[in-house]
PDB file of C-alpha atoms in Angstrom:
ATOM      1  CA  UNK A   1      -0.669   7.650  23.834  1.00 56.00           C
ATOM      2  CA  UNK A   2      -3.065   4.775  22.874  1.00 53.00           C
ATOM      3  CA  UNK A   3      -2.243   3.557  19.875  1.00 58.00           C
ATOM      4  CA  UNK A   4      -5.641   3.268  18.236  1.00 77.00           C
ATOM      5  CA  UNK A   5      -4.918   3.880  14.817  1.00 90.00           C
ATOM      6  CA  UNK A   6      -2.000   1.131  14.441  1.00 92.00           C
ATOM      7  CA  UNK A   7      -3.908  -1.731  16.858  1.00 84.00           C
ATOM      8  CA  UNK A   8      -5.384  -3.369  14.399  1.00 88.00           C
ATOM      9  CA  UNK A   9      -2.666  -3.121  11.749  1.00 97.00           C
ATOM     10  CA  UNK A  10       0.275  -5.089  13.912  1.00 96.00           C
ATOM     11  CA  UNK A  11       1.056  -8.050  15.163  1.00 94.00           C
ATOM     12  CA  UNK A  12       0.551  -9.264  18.792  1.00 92.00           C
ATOM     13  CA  UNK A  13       4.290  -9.304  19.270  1.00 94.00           C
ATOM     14  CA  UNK A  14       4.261  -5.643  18.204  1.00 96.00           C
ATOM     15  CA  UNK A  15       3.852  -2.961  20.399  1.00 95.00           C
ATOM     16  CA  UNK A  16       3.227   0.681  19.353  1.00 95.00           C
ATOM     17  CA  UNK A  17       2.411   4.291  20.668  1.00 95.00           C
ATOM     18  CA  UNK A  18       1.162   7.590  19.015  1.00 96.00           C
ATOM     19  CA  UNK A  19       0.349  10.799  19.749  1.00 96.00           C
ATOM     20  CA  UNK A  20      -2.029  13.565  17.926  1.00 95.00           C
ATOM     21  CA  UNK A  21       0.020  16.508  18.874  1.00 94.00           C
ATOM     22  CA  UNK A  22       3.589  17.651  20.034  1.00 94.00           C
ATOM     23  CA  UNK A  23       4.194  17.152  24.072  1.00 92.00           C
ATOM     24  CA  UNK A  24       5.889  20.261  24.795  1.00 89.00           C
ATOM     25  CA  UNK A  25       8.012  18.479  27.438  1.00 87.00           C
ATOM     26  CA  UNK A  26       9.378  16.097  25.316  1.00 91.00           C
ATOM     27  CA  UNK A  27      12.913  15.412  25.861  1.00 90.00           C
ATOM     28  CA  UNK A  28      16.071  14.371  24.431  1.00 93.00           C
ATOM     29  CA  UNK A  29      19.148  12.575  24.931  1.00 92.00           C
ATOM     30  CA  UNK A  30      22.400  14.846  23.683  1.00 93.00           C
ATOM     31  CA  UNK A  31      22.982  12.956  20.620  1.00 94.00           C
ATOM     32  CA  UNK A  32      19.804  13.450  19.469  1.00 92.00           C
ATOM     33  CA  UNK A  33      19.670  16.917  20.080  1.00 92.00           C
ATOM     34  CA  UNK A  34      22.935  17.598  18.294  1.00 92.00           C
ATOM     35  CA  UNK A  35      21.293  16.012  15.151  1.00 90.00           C
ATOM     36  CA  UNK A  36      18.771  19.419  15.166  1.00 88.00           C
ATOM     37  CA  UNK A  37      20.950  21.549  15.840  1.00 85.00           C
ATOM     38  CA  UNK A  38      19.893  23.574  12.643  1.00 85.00           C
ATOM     39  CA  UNK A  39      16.263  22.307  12.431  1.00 86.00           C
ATOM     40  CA  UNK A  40      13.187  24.817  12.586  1.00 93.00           C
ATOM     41  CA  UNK A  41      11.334  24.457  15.780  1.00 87.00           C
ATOM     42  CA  UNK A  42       7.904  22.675  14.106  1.00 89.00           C
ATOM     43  CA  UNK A  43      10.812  19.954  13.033  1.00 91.00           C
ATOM     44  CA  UNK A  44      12.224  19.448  16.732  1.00 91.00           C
ATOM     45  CA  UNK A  45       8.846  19.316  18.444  1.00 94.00           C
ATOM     46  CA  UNK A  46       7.820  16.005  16.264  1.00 95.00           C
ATOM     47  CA  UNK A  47      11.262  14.894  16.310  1.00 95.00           C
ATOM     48  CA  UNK A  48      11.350  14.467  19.904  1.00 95.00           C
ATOM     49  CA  UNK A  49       7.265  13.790  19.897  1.00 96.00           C
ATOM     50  CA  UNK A  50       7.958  10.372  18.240  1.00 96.00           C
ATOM     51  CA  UNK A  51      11.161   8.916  19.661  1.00 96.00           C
ATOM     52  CA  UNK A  52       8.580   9.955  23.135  1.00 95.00           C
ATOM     53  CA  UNK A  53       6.683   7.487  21.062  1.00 96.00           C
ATOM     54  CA  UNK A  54       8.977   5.252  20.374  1.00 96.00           C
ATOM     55  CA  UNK A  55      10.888   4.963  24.192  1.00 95.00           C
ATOM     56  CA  UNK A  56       7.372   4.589  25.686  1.00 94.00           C
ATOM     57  CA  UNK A  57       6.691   1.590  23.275  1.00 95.00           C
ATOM     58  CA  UNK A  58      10.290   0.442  24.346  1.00 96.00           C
ATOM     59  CA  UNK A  59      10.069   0.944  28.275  1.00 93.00           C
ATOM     60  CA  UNK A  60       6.782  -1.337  28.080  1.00 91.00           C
ATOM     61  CA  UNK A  61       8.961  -4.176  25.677  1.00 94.00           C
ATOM     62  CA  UNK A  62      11.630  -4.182  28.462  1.00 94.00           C
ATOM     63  CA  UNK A  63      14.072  -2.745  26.711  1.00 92.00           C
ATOM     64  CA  UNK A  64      15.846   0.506  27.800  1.00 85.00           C
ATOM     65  CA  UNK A  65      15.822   3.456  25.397  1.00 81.00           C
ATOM     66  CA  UNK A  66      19.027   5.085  24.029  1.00 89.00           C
ATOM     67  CA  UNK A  67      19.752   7.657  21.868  1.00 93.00           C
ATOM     68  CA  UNK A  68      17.894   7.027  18.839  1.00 93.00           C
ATOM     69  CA  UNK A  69      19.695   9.155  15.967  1.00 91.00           C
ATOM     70  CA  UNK A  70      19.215   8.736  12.514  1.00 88.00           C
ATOM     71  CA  UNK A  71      21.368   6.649  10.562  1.00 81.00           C
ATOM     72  CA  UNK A  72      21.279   5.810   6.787  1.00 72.00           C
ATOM     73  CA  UNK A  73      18.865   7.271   4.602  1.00 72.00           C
ATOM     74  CA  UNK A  74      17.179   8.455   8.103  1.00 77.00           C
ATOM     75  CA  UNK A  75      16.230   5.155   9.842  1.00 83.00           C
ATOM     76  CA  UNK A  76      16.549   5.533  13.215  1.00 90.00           C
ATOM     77  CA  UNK A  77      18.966   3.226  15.178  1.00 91.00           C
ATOM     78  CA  UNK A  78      17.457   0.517  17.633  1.00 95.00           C
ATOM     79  CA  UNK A  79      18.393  -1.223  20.832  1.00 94.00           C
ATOM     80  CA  UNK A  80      19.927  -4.533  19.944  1.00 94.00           C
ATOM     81  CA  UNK A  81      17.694  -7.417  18.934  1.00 95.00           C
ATOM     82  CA  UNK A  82      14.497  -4.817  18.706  1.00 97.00           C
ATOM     83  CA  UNK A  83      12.886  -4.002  15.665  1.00 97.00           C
ATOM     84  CA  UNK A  84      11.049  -0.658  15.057  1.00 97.00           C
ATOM     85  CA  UNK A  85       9.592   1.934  12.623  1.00 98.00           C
ATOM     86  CA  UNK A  86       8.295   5.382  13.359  1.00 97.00           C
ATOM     87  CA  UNK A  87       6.526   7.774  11.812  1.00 97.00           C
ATOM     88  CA  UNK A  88       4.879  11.585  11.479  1.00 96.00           C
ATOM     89  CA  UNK A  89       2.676  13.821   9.685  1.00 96.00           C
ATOM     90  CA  UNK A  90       0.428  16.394  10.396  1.00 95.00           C
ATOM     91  CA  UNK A  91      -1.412  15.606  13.696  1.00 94.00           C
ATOM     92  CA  UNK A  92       0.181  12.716  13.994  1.00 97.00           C
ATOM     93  CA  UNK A  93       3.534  11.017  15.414  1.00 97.00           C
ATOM     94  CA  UNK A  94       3.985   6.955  16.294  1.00 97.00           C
ATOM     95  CA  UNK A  95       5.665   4.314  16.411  1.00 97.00           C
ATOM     96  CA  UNK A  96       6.010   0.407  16.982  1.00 97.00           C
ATOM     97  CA  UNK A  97       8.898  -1.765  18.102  1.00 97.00           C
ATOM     98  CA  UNK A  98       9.229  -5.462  18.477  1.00 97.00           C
ATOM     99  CA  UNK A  99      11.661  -7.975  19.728  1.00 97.00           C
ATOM    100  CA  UNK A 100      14.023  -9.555  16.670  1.00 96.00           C
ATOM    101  CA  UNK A 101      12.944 -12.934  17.662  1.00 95.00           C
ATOM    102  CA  UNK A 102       9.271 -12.414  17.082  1.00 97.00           C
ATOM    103  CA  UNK A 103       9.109  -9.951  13.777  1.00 97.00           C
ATOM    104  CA  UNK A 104      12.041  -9.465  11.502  1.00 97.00           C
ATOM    105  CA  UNK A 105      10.999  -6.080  10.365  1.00 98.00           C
ATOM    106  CA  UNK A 106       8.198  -3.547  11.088  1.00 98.00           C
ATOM    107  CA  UNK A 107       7.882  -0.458   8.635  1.00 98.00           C
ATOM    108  CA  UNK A 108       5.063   1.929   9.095  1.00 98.00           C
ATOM    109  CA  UNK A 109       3.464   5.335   7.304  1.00 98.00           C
ATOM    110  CA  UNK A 110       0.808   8.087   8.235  1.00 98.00           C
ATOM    111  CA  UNK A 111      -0.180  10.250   5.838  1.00 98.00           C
ATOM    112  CA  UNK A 112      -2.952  12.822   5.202  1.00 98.00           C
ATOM    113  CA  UNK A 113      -6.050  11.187   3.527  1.00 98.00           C
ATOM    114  CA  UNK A 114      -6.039  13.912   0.664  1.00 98.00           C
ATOM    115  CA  UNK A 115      -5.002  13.155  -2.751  1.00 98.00           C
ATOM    116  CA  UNK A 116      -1.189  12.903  -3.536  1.00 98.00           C
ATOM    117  CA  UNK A 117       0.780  16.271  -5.654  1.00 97.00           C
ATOM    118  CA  UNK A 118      -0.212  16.190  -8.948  1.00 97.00           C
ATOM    119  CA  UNK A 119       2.707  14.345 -11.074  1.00 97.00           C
ATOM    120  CA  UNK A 120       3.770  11.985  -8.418  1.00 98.00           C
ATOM    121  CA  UNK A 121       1.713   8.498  -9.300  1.00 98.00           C
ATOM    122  CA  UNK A 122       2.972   8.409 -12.623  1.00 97.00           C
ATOM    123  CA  UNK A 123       6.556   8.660 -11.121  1.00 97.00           C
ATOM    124  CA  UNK A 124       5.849   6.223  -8.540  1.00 98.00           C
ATOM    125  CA  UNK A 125       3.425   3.616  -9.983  1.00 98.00           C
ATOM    126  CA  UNK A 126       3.795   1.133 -12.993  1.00 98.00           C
ATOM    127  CA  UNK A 127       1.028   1.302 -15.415  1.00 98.00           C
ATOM    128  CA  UNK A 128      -0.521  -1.537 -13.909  1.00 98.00           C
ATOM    129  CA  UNK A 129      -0.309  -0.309 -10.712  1.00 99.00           C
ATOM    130  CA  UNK A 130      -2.209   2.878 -12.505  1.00 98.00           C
ATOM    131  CA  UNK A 131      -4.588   0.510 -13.856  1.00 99.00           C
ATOM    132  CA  UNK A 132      -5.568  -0.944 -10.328  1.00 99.00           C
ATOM    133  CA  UNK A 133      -5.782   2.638  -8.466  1.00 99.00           C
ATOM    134  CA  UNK A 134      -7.988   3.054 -11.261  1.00 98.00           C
ATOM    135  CA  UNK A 135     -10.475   0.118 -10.660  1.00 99.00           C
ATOM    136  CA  UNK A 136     -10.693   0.833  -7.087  1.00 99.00           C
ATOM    137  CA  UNK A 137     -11.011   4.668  -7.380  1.00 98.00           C
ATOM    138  CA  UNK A 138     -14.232   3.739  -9.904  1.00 98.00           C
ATOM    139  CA  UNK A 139     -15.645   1.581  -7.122  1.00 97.00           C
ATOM    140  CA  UNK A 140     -15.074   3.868  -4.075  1.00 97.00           C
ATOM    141  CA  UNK A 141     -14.560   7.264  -5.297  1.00 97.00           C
ATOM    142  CA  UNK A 142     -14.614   8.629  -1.647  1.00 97.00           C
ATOM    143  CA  UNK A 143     -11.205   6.926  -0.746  1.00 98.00           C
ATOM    144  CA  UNK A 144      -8.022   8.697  -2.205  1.00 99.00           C
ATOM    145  CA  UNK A 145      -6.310   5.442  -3.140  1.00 99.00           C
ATOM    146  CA  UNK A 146      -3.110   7.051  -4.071  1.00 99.00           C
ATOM    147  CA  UNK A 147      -2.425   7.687  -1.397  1.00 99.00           C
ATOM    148  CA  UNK A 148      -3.368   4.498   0.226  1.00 99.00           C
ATOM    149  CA  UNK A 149      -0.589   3.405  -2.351  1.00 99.00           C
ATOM    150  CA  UNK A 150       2.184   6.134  -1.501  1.00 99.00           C
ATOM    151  CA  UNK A 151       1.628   5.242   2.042  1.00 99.00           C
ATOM    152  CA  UNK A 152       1.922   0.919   1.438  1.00 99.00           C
ATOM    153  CA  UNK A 153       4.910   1.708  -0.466  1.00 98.00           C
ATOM    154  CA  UNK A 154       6.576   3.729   2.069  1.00 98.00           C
ATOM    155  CA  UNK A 155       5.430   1.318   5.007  1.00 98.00           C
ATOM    156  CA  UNK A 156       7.192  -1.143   2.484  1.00 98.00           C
ATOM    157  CA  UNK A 157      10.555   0.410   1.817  1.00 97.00           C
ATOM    158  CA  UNK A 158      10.659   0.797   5.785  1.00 97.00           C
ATOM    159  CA  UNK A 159      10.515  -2.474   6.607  1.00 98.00           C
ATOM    160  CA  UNK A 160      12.833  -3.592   3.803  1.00 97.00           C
ATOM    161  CA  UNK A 161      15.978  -1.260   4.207  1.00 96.00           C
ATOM    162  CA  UNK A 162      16.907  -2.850   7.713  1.00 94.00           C
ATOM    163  CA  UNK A 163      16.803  -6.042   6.366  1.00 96.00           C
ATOM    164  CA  UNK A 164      18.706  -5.543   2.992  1.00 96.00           C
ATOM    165  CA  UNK A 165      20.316  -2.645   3.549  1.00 93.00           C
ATOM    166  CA  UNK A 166      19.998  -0.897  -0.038  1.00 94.00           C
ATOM    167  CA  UNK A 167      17.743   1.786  -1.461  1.00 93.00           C
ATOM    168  CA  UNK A 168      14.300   0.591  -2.896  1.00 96.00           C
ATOM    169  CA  UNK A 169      12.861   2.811  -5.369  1.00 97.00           C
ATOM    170  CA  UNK A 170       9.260   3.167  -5.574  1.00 97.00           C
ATOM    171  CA  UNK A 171       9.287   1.254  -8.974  1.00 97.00           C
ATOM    172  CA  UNK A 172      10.881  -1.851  -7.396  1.00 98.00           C
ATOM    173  CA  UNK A 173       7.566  -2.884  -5.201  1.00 98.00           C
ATOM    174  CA  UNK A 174       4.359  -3.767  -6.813  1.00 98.00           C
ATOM    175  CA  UNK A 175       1.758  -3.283  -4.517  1.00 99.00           C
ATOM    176  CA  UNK A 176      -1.900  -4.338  -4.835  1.00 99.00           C
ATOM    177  CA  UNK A 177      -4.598  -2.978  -2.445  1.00 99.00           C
ATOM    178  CA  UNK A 178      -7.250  -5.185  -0.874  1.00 98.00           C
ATOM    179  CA  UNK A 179     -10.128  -2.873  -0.529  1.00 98.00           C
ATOM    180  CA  UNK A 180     -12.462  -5.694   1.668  1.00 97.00           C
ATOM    181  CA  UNK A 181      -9.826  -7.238   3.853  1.00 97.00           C
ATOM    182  CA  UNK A 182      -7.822  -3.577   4.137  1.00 98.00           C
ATOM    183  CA  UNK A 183      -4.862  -5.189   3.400  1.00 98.00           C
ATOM    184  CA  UNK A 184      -1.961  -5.064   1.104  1.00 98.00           C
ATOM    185  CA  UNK A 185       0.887  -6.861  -0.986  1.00 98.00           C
ATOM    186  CA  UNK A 186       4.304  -6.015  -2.309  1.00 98.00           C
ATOM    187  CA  UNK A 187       5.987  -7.979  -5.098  1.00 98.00           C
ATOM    188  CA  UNK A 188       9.588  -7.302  -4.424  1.00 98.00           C
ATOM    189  CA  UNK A 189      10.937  -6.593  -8.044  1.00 98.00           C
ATOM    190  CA  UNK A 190      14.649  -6.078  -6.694  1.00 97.00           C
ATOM    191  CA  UNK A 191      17.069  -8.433  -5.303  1.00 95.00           C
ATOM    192  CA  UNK A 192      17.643  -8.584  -1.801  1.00 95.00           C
ATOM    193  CA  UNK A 193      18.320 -10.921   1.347  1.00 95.00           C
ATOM    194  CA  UNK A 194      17.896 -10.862   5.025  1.00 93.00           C
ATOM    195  CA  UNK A 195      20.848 -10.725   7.150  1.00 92.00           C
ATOM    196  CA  UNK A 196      20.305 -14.438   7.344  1.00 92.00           C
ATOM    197  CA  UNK A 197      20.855 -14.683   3.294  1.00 94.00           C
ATOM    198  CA  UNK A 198      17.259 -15.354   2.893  1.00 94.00           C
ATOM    199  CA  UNK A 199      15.259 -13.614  -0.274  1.00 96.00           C
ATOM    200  CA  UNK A 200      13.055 -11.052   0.045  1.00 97.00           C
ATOM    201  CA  UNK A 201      10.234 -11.753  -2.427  1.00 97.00           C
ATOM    202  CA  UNK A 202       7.267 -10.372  -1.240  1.00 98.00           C
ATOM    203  CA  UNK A 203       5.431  -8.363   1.905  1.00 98.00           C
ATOM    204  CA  UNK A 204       2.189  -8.465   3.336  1.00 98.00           C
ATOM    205  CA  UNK A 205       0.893  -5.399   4.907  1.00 98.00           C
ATOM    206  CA  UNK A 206      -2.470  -3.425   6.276  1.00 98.00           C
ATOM    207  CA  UNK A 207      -4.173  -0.100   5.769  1.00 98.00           C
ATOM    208  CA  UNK A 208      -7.253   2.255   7.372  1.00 97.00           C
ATOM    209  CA  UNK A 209      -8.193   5.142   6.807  1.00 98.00           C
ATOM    210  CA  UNK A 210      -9.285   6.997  10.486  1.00 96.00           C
ATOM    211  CA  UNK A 211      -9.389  10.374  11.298  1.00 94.00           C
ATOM    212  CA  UNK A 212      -8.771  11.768   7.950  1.00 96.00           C
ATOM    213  CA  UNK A 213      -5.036   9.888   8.040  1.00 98.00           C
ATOM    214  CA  UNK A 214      -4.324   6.946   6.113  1.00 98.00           C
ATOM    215  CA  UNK A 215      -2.147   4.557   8.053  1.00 98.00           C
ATOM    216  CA  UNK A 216      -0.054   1.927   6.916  1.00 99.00           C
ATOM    217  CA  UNK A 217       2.050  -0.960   8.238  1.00 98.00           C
ATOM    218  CA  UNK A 218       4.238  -4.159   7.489  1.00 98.00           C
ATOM    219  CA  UNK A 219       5.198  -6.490  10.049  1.00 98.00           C
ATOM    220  CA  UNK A 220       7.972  -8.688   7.930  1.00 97.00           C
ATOM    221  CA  UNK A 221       9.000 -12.329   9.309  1.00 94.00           C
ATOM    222  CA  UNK A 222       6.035 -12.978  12.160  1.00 91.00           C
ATOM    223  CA  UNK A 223       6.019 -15.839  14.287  1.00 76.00           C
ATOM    224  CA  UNK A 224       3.040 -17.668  14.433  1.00 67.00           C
ATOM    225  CA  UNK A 225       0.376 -15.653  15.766  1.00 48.00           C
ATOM    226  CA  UNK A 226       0.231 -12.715  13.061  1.00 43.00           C
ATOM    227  CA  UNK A 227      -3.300 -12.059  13.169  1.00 44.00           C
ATOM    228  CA  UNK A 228      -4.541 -10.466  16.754  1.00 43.00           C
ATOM    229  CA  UNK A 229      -4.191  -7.233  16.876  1.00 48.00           C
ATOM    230  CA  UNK A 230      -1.220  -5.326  18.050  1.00 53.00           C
ATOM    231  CA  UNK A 231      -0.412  -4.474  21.888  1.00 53.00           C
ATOM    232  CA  UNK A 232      -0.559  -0.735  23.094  1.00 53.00           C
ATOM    233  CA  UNK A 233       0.220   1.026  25.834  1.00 51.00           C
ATOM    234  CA  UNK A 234      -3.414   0.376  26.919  1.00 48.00           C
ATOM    235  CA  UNK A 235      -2.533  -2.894  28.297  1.00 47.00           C
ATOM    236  CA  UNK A 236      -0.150  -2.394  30.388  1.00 43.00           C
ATOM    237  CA  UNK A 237      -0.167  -1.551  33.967  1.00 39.00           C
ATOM    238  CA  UNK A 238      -0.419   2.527  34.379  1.00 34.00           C
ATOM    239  CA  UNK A 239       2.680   2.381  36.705  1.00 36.00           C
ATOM    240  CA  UNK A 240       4.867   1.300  33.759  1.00 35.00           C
ATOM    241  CA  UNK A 241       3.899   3.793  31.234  1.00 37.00           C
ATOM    242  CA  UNK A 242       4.148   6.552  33.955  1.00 34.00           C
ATOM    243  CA  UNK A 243       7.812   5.878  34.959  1.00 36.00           C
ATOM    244  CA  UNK A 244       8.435   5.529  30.945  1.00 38.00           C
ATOM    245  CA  UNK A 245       6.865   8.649  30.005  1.00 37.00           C
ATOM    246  CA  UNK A 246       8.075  10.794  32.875  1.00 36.00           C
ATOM    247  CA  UNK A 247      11.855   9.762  32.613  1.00 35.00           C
ATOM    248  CA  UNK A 248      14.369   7.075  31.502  1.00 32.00           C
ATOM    249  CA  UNK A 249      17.290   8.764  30.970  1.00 27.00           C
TER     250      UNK A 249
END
């Protein structure tokens, strides 16, 4: 339940939990259940895995847990004043949640560190952005920096649709990837404002690649004190995660 993979990418005001596998056990609340209702059982199991994840992450905020059912274009719906993101792929299900006050958005992305489908860069990526991927693939050929860049841009798009509440394509975020500082930057090429009529211009993100996963994240609006790491469920008294883990409802 640790969240070691997404520690070092969040803010201290952040607080996130993951899992490596399914937890049989997992339960849900009706709503959410009704929302599977035709879903294989491989799609249930890490459905319920990471909203585990994410009312763990909640229970240790303070905040109590509802039903979390997707709303549009799949985000899931929050408590009020928390924001969150979650997030699964093979192997691997998390998620991270923060109070309003001290992060206007968080979006994060796991992904498998293998190279992306052939054909999807060049629908995703500008030339330029081609052009860098390029660069860094020539100076670290080990790294599969595409999909470093498929997973910034959907840790991006996460973090953006709460706060403007439209569709962003991949083509209207220009990221550049840090390869020495592991971090990342999104040029916002589309208009958009925060619910407080403020522009959205550009995000700052992080990356690592761990455990043969590329992880990804975007903490939008921080107060001061963006660059300590994340808090997990590792620091916090056992007592609370047990209670939060083991019931809730």
């Amino acid at each position: 339940m640790t969240a070691t993979l997404l520690t070092r990418l969040l803010p201290p005001a952040a607080l996130s939990a993951e899992e490596f596998g399914d937890i049989p056990d997992a339960w849900l609340f009706p709503e959410e259940a009704a929302v599977l209702s035709r879903a294989v059982e491989r799609r249930r199991k890490e459905f319920a895995t990471v909203r585990h994840c994410a009312r763990v992450a909640l229970t240790v905020l303070g905040r109590p847990a509802g039903p979390m059912v997707p709303g549009e274009r799949g985000a899931p719906t929050w408590p009020e004043g928390v924001v969150g993101s979650m997030t699964h792929c093979d192997g691997y299900r998390a998620a991270a949640v923060s109070r309003r006050t001290d992060v206007a958005a968080l979006g994060i992305d796991a992904e498998p560190h293998a190279p992306l489908p052939p054909g999807l860069l060049a629908r995703i990526a500008s030339p330029a952005e081609r052009n860098h991927l390029a660069t860094l693939r020539h100076a670290r050929p080990a790294l599969h920096w595409d999909r470093v860049f498929f997973s910034a841009k959907e840790s991006v798009y996460k973090a953006w649709f709460p706060l403007a509440g439209t569709w962003l394509d991949f083509r209207e975020a220009e990221v550049t990837l840090d390869p020495h500082r592991l971090t990342f930057r999104a040029r916002l090429l589309k208009t958009g404002h925060d619910p407080e009529g403020r522009p959205l211009q550009v995000f700052h993100g992080r990356w690592q690649v761990s455990r043969r996963l590329v992880v990804t994240a975007v903490a939008h609006g921080v107060t001061p004190m963006s660059r300590a790491r994340g808090r997990t469920p590792r620091d916090i008294p056992y007592g609370m995660l047990h209670g939060a883990a083991d019931g809730g409802r």
